[in-house]
């Protein structure tokens, strides 16, 4: 023990070499030696001694503690590498899974966790541990790497549950290959999208609700405002149950806007309510006045009905019903009086009530008079029936049929020839013949009137007169005579008045006919038509003799004068005809030699000459003239005959064409499509009308056959037309109804569908198609006109909004901070969502340009910042390395340096490679040239760096090389040129130190 005071243990020697040798003799298994090793490892000033002691102990806990607390940079660096190697399962330091997990969870930094987690697949089995480590690292890029390249399905699902960034999820979706995970990502994106759109949709709906609420201040109907206000408040409260998804600013803005609008609506209601209430009172007064008028009209109608239709057979129930209507009128009048209605109207109503009550009180007596009037009317009707029956018997007994003259007799009587008969097809009959027929009618009428006898007409007329007086006396007692009784009276009395008028008419007709016949005879005499005049007078004489004496007295003077004229004419007839007939023969021959220009005029001329010839009568020596006249007329009529033959040929052709058309129609297959049948029907009907004329008697039979043949086809086509008409009427009604729709866009879409439906429907028939189409087009034009106006107004609003937003974009200050610009752009984008796509595209293009400018400016600022920081760092590094004093760096200079460079400056450590070698390596790594004197070294450096990369997968970055360069410590005078070369490298690559 005494010697121990003079001989100290070697591990306490001041010489590091001796302490290193002592460590070789210490055993960690011995408690004492273990304590010594601990002391040397943590407290020895020499880095090599500390490292030797740590290697001797060689436990993960000690290496970890040293990596965290070592003061010597070399020891700290070796300890960190040893810990990292242990975590990677490399080297001779062992660590169990729990220690490794605990270390990574509690002590490891982010970079170490990333390295270990990527290279140790066993850690990925514990999802909770992995999620904890990923959360600790907190780097999205590393999380994506684990998710895409290292995680199993369960871990991917766990990671996916923590990602809330849509852009990250979209990247994962593009790179993910697993269908289930891909579907889960898509679902998560949809959920996030829905969550992101929820506040926007809620704000949109709330804004719309508040806009409707705001619109109430433009309305004037208080009742409607109250109703709508209650509905909108309910809608607003329902919407605001989800207000938690809104941002605090949005919720505050919505609440403020709601309060402001509520106050406006309240003020608006308080301002218009008094006027509205007075208006409602006036409307109520007007309504009760109108109701009172209606009740007055109804009660008056009921009383009139009682008197007009139920006078004779009314029951107590009928009277009670009418009485109730009058009582209702009294109630309405009292109500109107209580509301202060019109005094004039009230007086009018009360006057009406008094009149109606008087009528009801008198109804019982009036009903008795009415029943007596009905009995009298029945007696008159019976008398009228008796008179009619008696008259019918008299007519049946006295009437005799008259046989009309045949055409042949008329022709013979008038002396017509074949030519004039044929020419009559194209011209009207002569006025003389019509006059003759009228004379016959007068004669027949006169004969019939003379033959009529009456059975005791005086007694019937006397009885009718007595009943008529009684009827009028009873009618005068009634307030109102029922219209039905008046009609029956007029019908019964008309029998007697008509009978009286008929007698007078017969006499007047006979008188007119006789005067007319006398006038006709006088005109014939004046025209030189003596034969016709003589013939007419013979018939008139027979009729005149059968006329009543009263008529004869009125006509006696004119009849005697005409008789004298006729007697005088009979003596002069032969004398007048002698020179006239040769002239007519000459006119006939001239007509025959004249070319025909107008068939109708030729026929008229022939007819006129024949009539002139006949009017001259027949003489004893007229045979030669007659034959010459007939021959000339026959020759003149020959072109007419040929013309009529051609017409007959055309009629025959038309007949065959119509018969053929009927056969074609009969062969049509009615099972064809209705549209085809409709075209066939229109075409055949048109062909039928385009066929020429045929004889009337043949046309009638053809027409019957045509109608019978075309009827099935026509029926089917008409049914088809009717069906199409109904369908198109419905479309017209639907199109007209669209005009009342508020949503014009939706209504026009429906209208376009209706137009397509219209095209799909067939023809509705000539009568209805044009009308329906006109109505349908008018409805569509009106609807699309409204759409055009709406779009025009909307386009103007869009243009105004677009110009406003574009002006705001142009007004954005490019020198403002990024948050201000981003807020402005977000506001503009939100307001631009309602604009059309083209306008939004222009705004987006402008926004993209602004954002690119911002990015460019930000990048430029970042580059300048990096360059400034790099220059400052280079300056600090250069001065510190030249001075060799790393402890007196100012705080401002320290802020310019990263932690890495501050650590390298404050704790320089020995490095394997020389500073010259590191200089050349930095130049090679940054692609900068080296001096020619270092060309060989550069080749070796590049070869060494390439070998390390190929064999070990290690690649030294410029920052690592610079760190090793700095670790050499102070730069002496011989290394100044190397420092200058390093400064040149950093000047050209400021990102290395920035």
Coordinates of N, CA and C in Angstrom, one line a residue, residues 307 311 356-369 479:
X307 N -141.5 33.7 -59.8 CA -142.6 34.2 -60.5 C -142.6 33.7 -62.0
X311 N -144.7 29.9 -61.0 CA -145.8 30.7 -60.5 C -147.0 29.8 -60.2
X356 N -138.3 43.0 -52.8 CA -138.4 41.5 -52.8 C -139.3 41.0 -51.7
X357 N -139.3 41.6 -50.5 CA -140.2 41.1 -49.5 C -141.7 41.4 -49.9
X358 N -142.0 42.5 -50.6 CA -143.3 42.7 -51.1 C -143.7 41.7 -52.1
X359 N -142.8 41.3 -53.0 CA -143.1 40.3 -54.0 C -143.4 39.0 -53.3
X360 N -142.7 38.6 -52.3 CA -142.9 37.3 -51.6 C -144.2 37.4 -50.8
X361 N -144.6 38.5 -50.3 CA -145.9 38.6 -49.6 C -147.1 38.5 -50.5
X362 N -146.9 39.0 -51.7 CA -148.0 39.0 -52.7 C -148.0 37.7 -53.5
X363 N -147.1 36.8 -53.3 CA -147.0 35.6 -54.1 C -148.2 34.7 -54.1
X364 N -148.8 34.6 -52.9 CA -150.0 33.7 -52.8 C -151.1 34.1 -53.7
X365 N -151.5 35.4 -53.7 CA -152.5 35.9 -54.5 C -152.1 35.8 -56.0
X366 N -150.9 36.1 -56.3 CA -150.4 36.1 -57.7 C -150.5 34.7 -58.2
X367 N -150.2 33.7 -57.4 CA -150.3 32.3 -57.8 C -151.7 31.9 -58.2
X368 N -152.8 32.4 -57.5 CA -154.2 32.1 -57.9 C -154.5 32.7 -59.2
X369 N -154.1 34.0 -59.5 CA -154.3 34.6 -60.8 C -153.6 33.8 -61.9
X479 N -148.1 40.5 -61.5 CA -146.9 41.4 -61.5 C -146.0 41.0 -62.7

